[in-house]
Short mmCIF file of C-alpha atoms and ligand atoms in Angstrom, two decimals:
data_model
loop_
_atom_site.label_atom_id
_atom_site.label_comp_id
_atom_site.label_asym_id
_atom_site.label_seq_id
_atom_site.Cartn_x
_atom_site.Cartn_y
_atom_site.Cartn_z
CA MET A 764 6.43 -28.89 2.53
CA LYS A 765 7.06 -25.61 4.37
CA THR A 766 5.74 -24.86 7.88
CA TYR A 767 5.51 -21.51 9.51
CA GLU A 768 8.57 -22.38 11.62
CA SER A 769 10.68 -23.72 8.78
CA LEU A 770 9.90 -20.68 6.53
CA LEU A 771 10.75 -18.41 9.43
CA ASP A 772 13.99 -20.36 10.17
CA GLU A 773 14.99 -19.99 6.40
CA VAL A 774 14.55 -16.24 6.40
CA THR A 775 16.19 -15.63 9.75
CA ALA A 776 19.29 -17.89 9.10
CA PHE A 777 21.99 -15.23 8.79
CA SER A 778 25.51 -15.25 10.29
CA GLY A 779 25.96 -11.47 10.39
CA LYS A 780 24.30 -8.75 12.39
CA THR A 781 20.53 -9.23 13.25
CA ARG A 782 17.73 -7.26 14.70
CA ILE A 783 14.93 -8.61 16.90
CA ILE A 784 11.40 -8.23 15.51
CA LEU A 785 8.64 -8.10 18.06
CA ASP A 786 4.93 -8.94 17.61
CA PRO A 787 3.02 -5.64 17.88
CA ALA A 788 0.08 -7.41 19.43
CA THR A 789 1.97 -9.07 22.24
CA GLY A 790 5.54 -7.73 22.42
CA GLU A 791 6.87 -11.19 22.01
CA MET A 792 9.80 -11.97 19.71
CA VAL A 793 8.74 -13.07 16.22
CA GLY A 794 12.31 -13.67 14.96
CA GLU A 795 15.68 -12.09 14.28
CA ALA A 796 15.88 -10.32 10.91
CA PRO A 797 19.24 -10.02 9.12
CA VAL A 798 20.63 -6.44 9.00
CA HIS A 799 22.38 -6.52 5.62
CA ASP A 800 25.30 -4.16 4.94
CA LEU A 801 26.43 -2.11 1.93
CA GLU A 802 28.49 -4.95 0.70
CA TYR A 803 25.46 -7.26 0.73
CA LEU A 804 23.55 -4.71 -1.29
CA GLU A 805 26.29 -4.46 -3.86
CA GLN A 806 26.29 -8.17 -4.20
CA ALA A 807 22.54 -8.13 -4.69
CA VAL A 808 22.82 -5.45 -7.39
CA ALA A 809 25.66 -7.40 -9.13
CA GLY A 810 23.64 -10.60 -9.03
CA ALA A 811 20.69 -8.77 -10.50
CA ARG A 812 22.77 -7.33 -13.30
CA ALA A 813 24.18 -10.76 -14.10
CA ALA A 814 20.84 -12.46 -14.17
CA GLN A 815 18.79 -9.88 -16.04
CA PRO A 816 20.02 -10.13 -19.75
CA ALA A 817 18.99 -13.78 -19.99
CA TRP A 818 15.65 -13.13 -18.27
CA ALA A 819 15.04 -10.22 -20.71
CA ALA A 820 16.03 -12.43 -23.66
CA SER A 821 13.72 -15.23 -22.55
CA GLY A 822 10.67 -13.19 -23.87
CA HIS A 823 7.14 -12.30 -22.53
CA ASP A 824 5.77 -15.81 -22.65
CA ALA A 825 8.58 -17.46 -20.65
CA ARG A 826 8.42 -14.68 -18.08
CA SER A 827 4.62 -14.87 -17.71
CA ALA A 828 4.85 -18.61 -17.27
CA ALA A 829 7.44 -18.15 -14.42
CA LEU A 830 5.23 -15.51 -12.73
CA LEU A 831 2.20 -17.79 -12.99
CA LYS A 832 4.21 -20.51 -11.26
CA ALA A 833 5.37 -17.94 -8.63
CA ALA A 834 1.66 -17.21 -7.93
CA ASP A 835 1.04 -20.96 -7.50
CA ALA A 836 3.99 -21.15 -5.01
CA VAL A 837 2.56 -18.27 -3.02
CA GLU A 838 -0.79 -20.11 -2.84
CA ARG A 839 0.95 -23.36 -1.80
CA SER A 840 2.61 -21.45 1.16
CA ALA A 841 -0.31 -19.06 1.81
CA GLU A 842 -1.08 -20.06 5.30
CA GLU A 843 2.52 -19.91 6.45
CA LEU A 844 3.08 -16.54 4.76
CA ALA A 845 -0.19 -15.20 6.37
CA HIS A 846 1.00 -16.37 9.85
CA ILE A 847 4.38 -14.60 9.45
CA LEU A 848 2.62 -11.45 8.23
CA SER A 849 0.09 -11.49 10.99
CA ARG A 850 2.75 -11.84 13.73
CA GLU A 851 5.12 -9.29 12.31
CA GLN A 852 2.72 -6.69 11.03
CA GLY A 853 -0.14 -7.37 13.51
CA LYS A 854 -3.02 -7.64 11.06
CA PRO A 855 -5.46 -10.43 11.72
CA LEU A 856 -5.52 -13.60 9.68
CA ASN A 857 -9.14 -13.11 9.19
CA GLY A 858 -11.08 -10.30 7.58
CA PRO A 859 -9.60 -8.15 4.80
CA ASN A 860 -6.19 -8.65 6.37
CA ALA A 861 -3.35 -11.25 6.32
CA ARG A 862 -4.85 -14.07 4.24
CA PHE A 863 -6.44 -11.50 2.03
CA GLU A 864 -3.00 -9.83 1.55
CA VAL A 865 -1.34 -13.11 0.57
CA GLY A 866 -4.21 -13.83 -1.88
CA ALA A 867 -3.72 -10.40 -3.37
CA CYS A 868 -0.07 -11.29 -3.93
CA ALA A 869 -1.07 -14.21 -6.04
CA ALA A 870 -3.74 -12.24 -7.81
CA TRP A 871 -1.32 -9.40 -8.74
CA LEU A 872 1.41 -11.86 -9.85
CA ARG A 873 -1.17 -13.51 -12.16
CA ALA A 874 -2.41 -10.12 -13.52
CA ALA A 875 1.13 -8.93 -14.31
CA ALA A 876 1.74 -12.23 -16.04
CA THR A 877 -1.37 -12.14 -18.15
CA ILE A 878 -2.04 -8.53 -19.15
CA ARG A 879 -1.27 -8.04 -22.85
CA LEU A 880 1.24 -5.41 -23.87
CA ALA A 881 1.53 -5.35 -27.70
CA PRO A 882 3.70 -2.87 -29.64
CA GLU A 883 1.58 0.13 -30.59
CA MET A 884 1.41 1.35 -34.26
CA ILE A 885 1.47 5.12 -33.80
CA VAL A 886 1.56 6.12 -37.48
CA ASP A 887 1.35 4.02 -40.58
CA ASP A 888 0.19 6.24 -43.41
CA GLY A 889 2.20 4.90 -46.30
CA GLU A 890 4.90 7.50 -45.84
CA THR A 891 5.73 7.18 -42.17
CA ARG A 892 5.66 4.04 -40.00
CA ALA A 893 6.31 4.50 -36.27
CA GLU A 894 5.81 1.74 -33.68
CA LEU A 895 6.16 2.09 -29.93
CA HIS A 896 7.84 -0.72 -27.99
CA TYR A 897 8.66 -1.07 -24.30
CA LYS A 898 12.10 -2.41 -23.50
CA PRO A 899 13.50 -3.64 -20.15
CA ILE A 900 14.98 -0.97 -17.95
CA GLY A 901 17.64 -3.20 -16.42
CA VAL A 902 17.67 -3.43 -12.55
CA VAL A 903 14.74 -2.04 -10.62
CA GLY A 904 14.95 -0.99 -6.86
CA ALA A 905 11.71 -1.68 -5.01
CA ILE A 906 11.39 0.29 -1.64
CA GLY A 907 8.36 -0.45 0.46
CA PRO A 908 6.42 0.40 3.71
CA TRP A 909 5.25 -1.69 6.65
CA ASN A 910 1.47 -1.49 6.23
CA TRP A 911 0.85 -3.97 3.39
CA PRO A 912 4.49 -5.22 3.07
CA MET A 913 3.90 -8.34 0.91
CA MET A 914 1.23 -6.91 -1.39
CA ILE A 915 3.04 -3.69 -2.12
CA THR A 916 6.20 -5.56 -2.84
CA VAL A 917 4.35 -7.68 -5.39
CA TRP A 918 2.82 -4.50 -6.85
CA GLN A 919 6.42 -3.23 -7.42
CA ILE A 920 8.21 -6.40 -8.56
CA ALA A 921 5.56 -8.25 -10.54
CA PRO A 922 5.35 -5.81 -13.41
CA ALA A 923 9.15 -5.16 -13.21
CA LEU A 924 9.86 -8.85 -13.78
CA ARG A 925 7.19 -9.30 -16.39
CA MET A 926 8.86 -6.47 -18.45
CA GLY A 927 12.24 -8.15 -18.32
CA ASN A 928 13.90 -6.46 -15.44
CA ALA A 929 15.65 -7.83 -12.36
CA ALA A 930 14.69 -6.35 -9.02
CA VAL A 931 16.38 -5.58 -5.59
CA VAL A 932 13.83 -5.15 -2.84
CA LYS A 933 14.44 -3.06 0.23
CA PRO A 934 11.50 -3.74 2.79
CA SER A 935 10.71 -1.46 5.69
CA GLY A 936 12.81 -2.16 8.73
CA ASN A 937 9.54 -2.79 10.59
CA THR A 938 8.40 -5.73 8.40
CA PRO A 939 11.50 -7.42 6.79
CA LEU A 940 10.47 -10.95 7.73
CA SER A 941 7.21 -10.79 5.81
CA VAL A 942 9.04 -9.64 2.62
CA LEU A 943 11.94 -12.06 3.11
CA ALA A 944 9.51 -15.01 3.32
CA LEU A 945 7.47 -13.88 0.40
CA ILE A 946 10.52 -13.42 -1.90
CA LYS A 947 11.91 -16.78 -0.67
CA VAL A 948 8.73 -18.45 -1.97
CA ILE A 949 8.58 -16.57 -5.16
CA ASN A 950 12.24 -17.33 -5.84
CA GLU A 951 11.35 -21.04 -5.92
CA GLU A 952 10.35 -20.32 -9.59
CA LEU A 953 12.74 -17.67 -10.64
CA PRO A 954 16.42 -17.84 -11.85
CA GLU A 955 19.21 -17.21 -9.27
CA GLY A 956 20.01 -13.61 -8.60
CA LEU A 957 17.10 -12.07 -10.51
CA LEU A 958 15.11 -11.03 -7.38
CA SER A 959 16.65 -10.48 -4.03
CA VAL A 960 15.88 -8.66 -0.75
CA VAL A 961 18.25 -6.42 1.14
CA SER A 962 16.96 -6.32 4.68
CA CYS A 963 18.79 -3.24 5.73
CA GLY A 964 18.35 0.15 7.56
CA ARG A 965 17.30 3.24 5.77
CA GLU A 966 20.91 4.44 5.19
CA VAL A 967 22.05 1.34 3.30
CA GLY A 968 18.78 1.13 1.43
CA ALA A 969 19.16 4.71 0.33
CA ARG A 970 22.12 3.53 -1.81
CA LEU A 971 19.66 2.05 -4.21
CA THR A 972 18.32 5.56 -4.91
CA ASN A 973 21.69 6.88 -6.22
CA HIS A 974 23.25 3.64 -7.46
CA PRO A 975 24.33 3.88 -11.08
CA ALA A 976 23.32 0.33 -11.86
CA ILE A 977 19.69 0.94 -10.75
CA GLY A 978 17.54 2.24 -13.65
CA LYS A 979 14.34 2.82 -11.74
CA ILE A 980 13.02 3.09 -8.22
CA MET A 981 9.51 1.88 -7.42
CA PHE A 982 8.75 3.61 -4.09
CA THR A 983 5.81 3.44 -1.77
CA GLY A 984 5.94 5.23 1.53
CA SER A 985 5.69 8.77 2.98
CA THR A 986 5.72 11.96 0.99
CA ALA A 987 8.85 13.04 2.99
CA ALA A 988 10.86 9.95 1.97
CA GLY A 989 9.51 10.31 -1.60
CA LYS A 990 11.00 13.84 -1.69
CA ALA A 991 14.39 12.56 -0.45
CA ILE A 992 14.41 9.88 -3.12
CA ILE A 993 13.60 12.45 -5.92
CA LYS A 994 16.71 14.44 -4.84
CA SER A 995 19.06 11.46 -4.32
CA SER A 996 18.08 9.98 -7.80
CA ALA A 997 18.64 13.13 -9.65
CA ASP A 998 22.32 12.62 -10.48
CA THR A 999 21.59 9.31 -12.21
CA VAL A 1000 18.31 10.52 -13.78
CA LYS A 1001 16.46 7.48 -12.47
CA ARG A 1002 12.91 6.71 -13.54
CA LEU A 1003 10.61 6.91 -10.52
CA THR A 1004 7.17 5.66 -9.56
CA LEU A 1005 6.15 7.30 -6.38
CA GLU A 1006 3.16 6.18 -4.31
CA LEU A 1007 3.22 8.54 -1.38
CA GLY A 1008 0.98 9.42 1.57
CA GLY A 1009 -2.56 10.51 1.32
CA ASN A 1010 -5.38 11.97 3.46
CA ASP A 1011 -8.35 10.78 1.42
CA ALA A 1012 -11.63 12.55 1.78
CA GLY A 1013 -15.09 10.87 1.38
CA ILE A 1014 -18.08 12.99 0.71
CA VAL A 1015 -21.59 11.74 1.67
CA LEU A 1016 -24.11 13.45 -0.40
CA PRO A 1017 -27.56 14.36 1.13
CA ASP A 1018 -29.47 11.59 -0.80
CA ALA A 1019 -27.24 8.66 0.49
CA ASP A 1020 -28.90 5.96 2.58
CA PRO A 1021 -26.95 5.90 5.92
CA LYS A 1022 -27.76 2.36 6.77
CA ALA A 1023 -26.95 0.99 3.34
CA ILE A 1024 -23.50 2.73 3.22
CA ALA A 1025 -22.38 2.18 6.86
CA GLN A 1026 -20.50 -1.07 6.43
CA ASP A 1027 -18.61 0.10 3.29
CA LEU A 1028 -17.78 3.39 4.88
CA PHE A 1029 -16.39 1.50 7.86
CA TRP A 1030 -14.15 -0.80 5.80
CA GLY A 1031 -13.15 2.19 3.57
CA ALA A 1032 -11.70 3.95 6.61
CA PHE A 1033 -10.71 0.98 8.87
CA ILE A 1034 -9.11 -1.55 6.51
CA ASN A 1035 -5.95 -2.83 8.07
CA THR A 1036 -6.96 -0.89 11.12
CA GLY A 1037 -6.68 2.33 9.23
CA GLN A 1038 -3.03 1.73 8.23
CA THR A 1039 -3.74 1.97 4.49
CA CYS A 1040 -2.50 4.61 2.06
CA ALA A 1041 -5.80 4.97 0.25
CA ALA A 1042 -8.08 4.67 3.20
CA LEU A 1043 -10.88 7.11 3.87
CA LYS A 1044 -9.27 9.44 6.38
CA ARG A 1045 -11.71 12.47 6.41
CA LEU A 1046 -15.45 11.90 6.13
CA TYR A 1047 -17.58 14.92 5.07
CA VAL A 1048 -21.34 14.30 5.64
CA HIS A 1049 -24.24 16.57 4.64
CA GLU A 1050 -25.99 18.20 7.55
CA ASP A 1051 -29.40 16.59 6.63
CA ILE A 1052 -28.14 13.14 7.31
CA TYR A 1053 -25.08 13.76 9.59
CA ASP A 1054 -26.68 12.40 12.70
CA ALA A 1055 -27.97 9.38 10.97
CA VAL A 1056 -24.62 8.58 9.30
CA CYS A 1057 -22.83 9.00 12.74
CA GLU A 1058 -25.25 6.64 14.38
CA GLU A 1059 -25.18 3.93 11.73
CA LEU A 1060 -21.35 4.08 11.50
CA THR A 1061 -20.98 3.89 15.15
CA ALA A 1062 -23.16 0.82 15.32
CA VAL A 1063 -21.07 -0.98 12.62
CA ALA A 1064 -17.74 0.12 14.11
CA ALA A 1065 -18.73 -0.90 17.76
CA ALA A 1066 -19.34 -4.46 16.52
CA MET A 1067 -15.98 -5.07 14.93
CA PRO A 1068 -13.65 -7.18 17.17
CA MET A 1069 -10.07 -5.94 17.58
CA GLY A 1070 -7.35 -8.09 19.14
CA ASN A 1071 -4.46 -10.54 18.56
CA GLY A 1072 -4.42 -11.35 14.88
CA LEU A 1073 -3.99 -15.11 15.35
CA ASP A 1074 -7.39 -15.17 17.01
CA GLU A 1075 -9.77 -16.02 14.15
CA ASN A 1076 -12.46 -13.86 15.74
CA ASN A 1077 -10.64 -10.61 15.24
CA VAL A 1078 -10.82 -8.37 12.16
CA LEU A 1079 -8.89 -5.36 13.54
CA GLY A 1080 -5.44 -5.48 15.01
CA PRO A 1081 -2.86 -3.27 16.70
CA LEU A 1082 -0.97 -0.46 15.17
CA GLN A 1083 2.27 -1.82 13.78
CA ASN A 1084 4.68 0.26 15.81
CA GLN A 1085 5.03 2.58 18.74
CA SER A 1086 5.62 5.84 16.67
CA GLN A 1087 2.37 5.16 14.61
CA TYR A 1088 0.55 4.49 17.82
CA ASP A 1089 1.77 7.75 19.25
CA ILE A 1090 0.75 9.64 16.15
CA VAL A 1091 -2.79 8.34 16.43
CA ALA A 1092 -3.04 8.84 20.13
CA ASP A 1093 -1.76 12.41 19.92
CA LEU A 1094 -4.15 13.38 17.05
CA VAL A 1095 -7.13 12.07 18.93
CA GLN A 1096 -6.06 13.75 22.08
CA ALA A 1097 -5.71 17.10 20.21
CA ALA A 1098 -9.25 16.57 18.69
CA LYS A 1099 -10.64 15.87 22.29
CA ASP A 1100 -8.93 18.96 23.67
CA SER A 1101 -10.44 21.08 20.95
CA GLY A 1102 -13.99 20.01 22.10
CA ALA A 1103 -14.79 17.53 19.34
CA ARG A 1104 -17.33 14.94 20.30
CA VAL A 1105 -15.98 11.31 20.57
CA LEU A 1106 -18.78 8.89 19.32
CA LEU A 1107 -16.64 5.78 19.96
CA GLY A 1108 -13.17 4.91 21.37
CA GLY A 1109 -10.62 7.46 22.05
CA ASN A 1110 -9.78 5.86 25.38
CA PRO A 1111 -6.84 3.40 24.94
CA ASP A 1112 -6.15 0.86 27.63
CA THR A 1113 -2.53 1.25 28.33
CA SER A 1114 -2.36 -1.58 30.87
CA GLN A 1115 -2.54 -4.18 28.20
CA PRO A 1116 0.54 -5.27 25.95
CA GLY A 1117 0.56 -4.34 22.28
CA TYR A 1118 -0.10 -1.22 20.31
CA PHE A 1119 -3.87 -1.41 20.33
CA TYR A 1120 -5.72 1.79 19.82
CA PRO A 1121 -9.52 1.39 19.95
CA THR A 1122 -11.71 2.04 17.02
CA THR A 1123 -12.47 5.74 17.24
CA LEU A 1124 -15.01 8.01 15.62
CA VAL A 1125 -14.82 11.77 16.26
CA ALA A 1126 -17.81 14.13 15.21
CA ASP A 1127 -18.42 17.80 15.38
CA ILE A 1128 -14.80 18.50 14.47
CA ASP A 1129 -13.49 21.56 12.55
CA ASN A 1130 -11.85 21.04 9.18
CA ASP A 1131 -8.53 22.59 10.34
CA ASN A 1132 -8.21 20.24 13.29
CA PRO A 1133 -4.97 18.21 13.09
CA LEU A 1134 -6.98 14.95 13.01
CA VAL A 1135 -8.56 16.15 9.85
CA ALA A 1136 -5.59 18.02 8.23
CA GLU A 1137 -2.90 15.45 9.00
CA GLU A 1138 -2.65 11.82 7.97
CA GLN A 1139 -3.53 9.73 11.05
CA PHE A 1140 -2.85 6.34 9.35
CA GLY A 1141 -4.73 4.47 12.11
CA PRO A 1142 -8.14 3.61 13.53
CA ALA A 1143 -9.43 7.13 14.11
CA LEU A 1144 -11.96 8.73 11.71
CA PRO A 1145 -13.00 12.49 11.90
CA ILE A 1146 -16.54 13.13 10.62
CA ILE A 1147 -17.05 16.72 9.50
CA LYS A 1148 -20.50 18.29 8.87
CA TYR A 1149 -21.04 20.36 5.65
CA SER A 1150 -23.94 22.40 4.15
CA THR A 1151 -23.29 22.77 0.44
CA ILE A 1152 -21.57 20.46 -2.08
CA ASP A 1153 -19.26 23.30 -3.10
CA GLU A 1154 -18.09 23.57 0.54
CA ALA A 1155 -17.54 19.80 0.69
CA VAL A 1156 -15.50 19.84 -2.53
CA ASP A 1157 -13.38 22.81 -1.44
CA LYS A 1158 -12.60 21.19 1.83
CA ALA A 1159 -11.81 17.73 0.26
CA ASN A 1160 -9.48 19.55 -2.21
CA GLY A 1161 -7.95 21.69 0.41
CA LEU A 1162 -4.89 19.70 1.15
CA ASP A 1163 -1.65 19.22 -0.84
CA VAL A 1164 -2.12 15.47 -1.17
CA GLY A 1165 -4.58 13.59 -3.43
CA LEU A 1166 -4.27 9.83 -3.53
CA GLY A 1167 -7.89 8.65 -3.38
CA ALA A 1168 -11.29 10.08 -2.63
CA SER A 1169 -14.94 8.87 -2.61
CA VAL A 1170 -18.46 10.09 -3.19
CA TRP A 1171 -21.43 8.39 -1.55
CA SER A 1172 -24.88 8.83 -3.11
CA SER A 1173 -27.99 7.12 -4.34
CA ASP A 1174 -27.73 9.04 -7.63
CA LEU A 1175 -24.78 7.79 -9.83
CA THR A 1176 -24.98 10.78 -12.15
CA THR A 1177 -24.66 13.37 -9.41
CA ALA A 1178 -21.96 11.22 -7.69
CA ARG A 1179 -19.88 11.08 -10.89
CA GLU A 1180 -20.20 14.82 -11.44
CA VAL A 1181 -18.93 15.42 -7.94
CA ALA A 1182 -16.20 12.91 -8.39
CA GLY A 1183 -14.97 14.75 -11.44
CA ARG A 1184 -14.37 17.85 -9.24
CA LEU A 1185 -12.10 16.04 -6.76
CA GLU A 1186 -8.27 16.31 -6.97
CA ALA A 1187 -7.28 12.72 -6.41
CA GLY A 1188 -5.81 9.97 -8.49
CA THR A 1189 -8.83 7.69 -8.03
CA VAL A 1190 -12.35 8.62 -6.93
CA TRP A 1191 -14.53 5.66 -5.86
CA ILE A 1192 -18.34 5.95 -5.71
CA ASN A 1193 -20.10 4.18 -2.88
CA ARG A 1194 -16.91 2.48 -1.77
CA HIS A 1195 -13.34 3.53 -0.89
CA GLY A 1196 -9.95 2.10 -1.51
CA ALA A 1197 -10.88 -0.87 -3.73
CA VAL A 1198 -7.90 -1.56 -5.83
CA ASP A 1199 -8.04 -3.90 -8.89
CA PRO A 1200 -4.89 -5.27 -10.78
CA ARG A 1201 -6.58 -4.30 -14.06
CA ILE A 1202 -7.15 -0.68 -13.16
CA PRO A 1203 -4.39 1.98 -13.02
CA PHE A 1204 -3.70 3.41 -9.54
CA GLY A 1205 -1.63 6.45 -8.63
CA GLY A 1206 -1.66 9.77 -6.77
CA ALA A 1207 -2.37 13.39 -7.73
CA LYS A 1208 -0.57 16.40 -6.19
CA GLN A 1209 2.04 15.38 -3.51
CA SER A 1210 0.68 11.83 -3.32
CA GLY A 1211 3.14 10.98 -6.04
CA TYR A 1212 3.37 10.29 -9.71
CA GLY A 1213 3.43 7.34 -12.02
CA LEU A 1214 0.81 4.62 -12.33
CA GLU A 1215 0.79 1.06 -11.13
CA PHE A 1216 -1.45 -1.88 -12.28
CA GLY A 1217 -2.95 -2.70 -15.62
CA VAL A 1218 -1.32 -2.09 -18.90
CA GLU A 1219 -0.19 1.45 -17.72
CA GLY A 1220 1.56 -0.24 -14.85
CA LEU A 1221 3.47 -2.53 -17.20
CA LYS A 1222 4.50 0.45 -19.39
CA ALA A 1223 5.81 2.14 -16.35
CA LEU A 1224 8.43 -0.63 -15.91
CA GLY A 1225 9.70 -0.34 -19.46
CA VAL A 1226 11.76 2.18 -21.53
CA PRO A 1227 9.67 3.37 -24.45
CA GLN A 1228 11.39 2.92 -27.76
CA VAL A 1229 9.95 4.16 -31.07
CA ILE A 1230 10.94 2.23 -34.23
CA ASN A 1231 10.53 4.80 -36.94
CA GLY A 1232 10.82 3.38 -40.42
P1 NAD B 1329 8.40 5.65 5.08
O1 NAD B 1329 8.41 6.59 4.03
O2 NAD B 1329 8.98 6.06 6.31
O3 NAD B 1329 9.29 4.38 4.59
C1 NAD B 1329 9.01 3.59 3.49
C2 NAD B 1329 10.24 2.98 3.03
O4 NAD B 1329 11.18 3.91 2.53
C3 NAD B 1329 10.93 2.20 4.15
O5 NAD B 1329 11.47 0.98 3.54
C4 NAD B 1329 12.09 3.06 4.53
O6 NAD B 1329 13.10 2.42 5.08
C5 NAD B 1329 12.42 3.69 3.15
N1 NAD B 1329 13.01 4.99 3.20
C6 NAD B 1329 12.78 6.06 3.95
N2 NAD B 1329 13.50 7.08 3.63
C7 NAD B 1329 14.32 6.74 2.59
C8 NAD B 1329 15.35 7.25 1.85
N3 NAD B 1329 15.65 8.63 1.99
N4 NAD B 1329 15.86 6.63 0.80
C9 NAD B 1329 15.56 5.38 0.62
N5 NAD B 1329 14.60 4.62 1.33
C10 NAD B 1329 13.96 5.35 2.35
O7 NAD B 1329 6.96 5.11 5.20
P2 NAD B 1329 6.24 4.08 6.18
O8 NAD B 1329 6.25 4.67 7.57
O9 NAD B 1329 6.95 2.79 5.99
O10 NAD B 1329 4.83 4.00 5.52
C11 NAD B 1329 3.74 4.87 5.87
C12 NAD B 1329 3.49 5.97 4.83
O11 NAD B 1329 3.56 5.32 3.47
C13 NAD B 1329 2.24 6.70 4.91
O12 NAD B 1329 2.47 8.05 4.72
C14 NAD B 1329 1.33 6.13 3.87
O13 NAD B 1329 0.37 6.95 3.43
C15 NAD B 1329 2.33 5.81 2.75
N6 NAD B 1329 1.93 4.76 1.92
C16 NAD B 1329 1.59 5.06 0.68
C17 NAD B 1329 1.02 4.08 -0.21
C18 NAD B 1329 0.61 4.38 -1.60
O14 NAD B 1329 0.34 3.54 -2.37
N7 NAD B 1329 0.58 5.65 -1.92
C19 NAD B 1329 0.91 2.82 0.22
C20 NAD B 1329 1.26 2.43 1.53
C21 NAD B 1329 1.74 3.47 2.33
#
């Protein structure tokens, strides 16, 4: 039986170089993470290559069975994993946060194990017979961010493993312990060498992106890093799935009910204290109901407790790191300096430890203000007034990213029509950011390419092969 301490001890036991990981809520030490070097990475890749053929040959049923057992293992250690995640990432145990993330890991493992992917008969007309199959790629590199470190790792590795690949994971340097602990638990049910973590700096991790033995990179992170990976993977013509940054717009139509939507608007924007790729980051509200939406949203936001994640009362936590804190603080300051109206927050208490930035709502703000035009990735939401739906759609589509978007209305037909005009990989209606392991998810424009989840997500971890004849 693992405890929080024993699991942490297992993942921090390393005789080489280490790096101290601090709790973003308190500044206290969580543990010392290994800093793996290039040689360690090469061993991980070699181990993956050695384990992959037998795994591929074991077939879909055996692989699915192992992934289902891995999901059970994650559930057995759920509380310990959630504690490590909460202490390292900062997100509270409670609310849609650490326990929720660990639960999602089990759910996505199960989905990847059970979604059916049968060969497709493309043509069978008596003269021509062509069938489409998906073969394993080989070794997949999985590079992830610090905001949902466990869940996003599972999004990358679960379909990779199901499709017969091995995987080498490179977690963010900000959250290596969470990923090391998760993979330790999952590995209770997998063959040796098939799945490993290289807890390294960016430079060592970058080797995965040009390594000749890596067939595909699953990457989730910033658009800038995504562009660097496209370049460095070019010489080996790697397959790529890129889930990059976003700056999602939400459009509230004039017929929406402000009170009825306020809670969902709040969580659409503030899930994981705003540190979510597909969170609502720019809210466009029709002038007829602008004041009412501001009022209802402020009431909901003001009632949400923020603080140390281990306190069961809290549903919002700190920013994960100093640089993200600075980005949020600077963007809100710029908005204040421009004369925008702060409805809530905007006044961090710097005398307390931890990267806590208060829940902030900013009204009467111009569309070209940096808090609107740039990704804040934190608990500060700009609310922009609009007069016509064409104007709202133009503004929503005005950026070069397009991960998610949402439309809020009492009339589904109108909402769907507006949704169809938005340039985003997913458009939600009357909610924002809800992902589902059965439904494909991916970005438009510079938010990336390739789909995750569902049958499309499985296909993305295979090499298509046509058997013609
Ligand atoms: P980041 O791009 O700085 O880092 C992500 C990962 O990539 C880290 O593990 C980092 O070490 C690694 N990395 C960076 N440069 C690299 C390179 N040249 N080669 C190989 N690896 C490299 O992102 P972050 O700060 O960890 O995360 C925040 C960003 O991620 C935000 O922009 C957010 O919108 C985005 N994000 C997107 C999604 C999505 O699904 N689209 C999900 C979560 C986060």
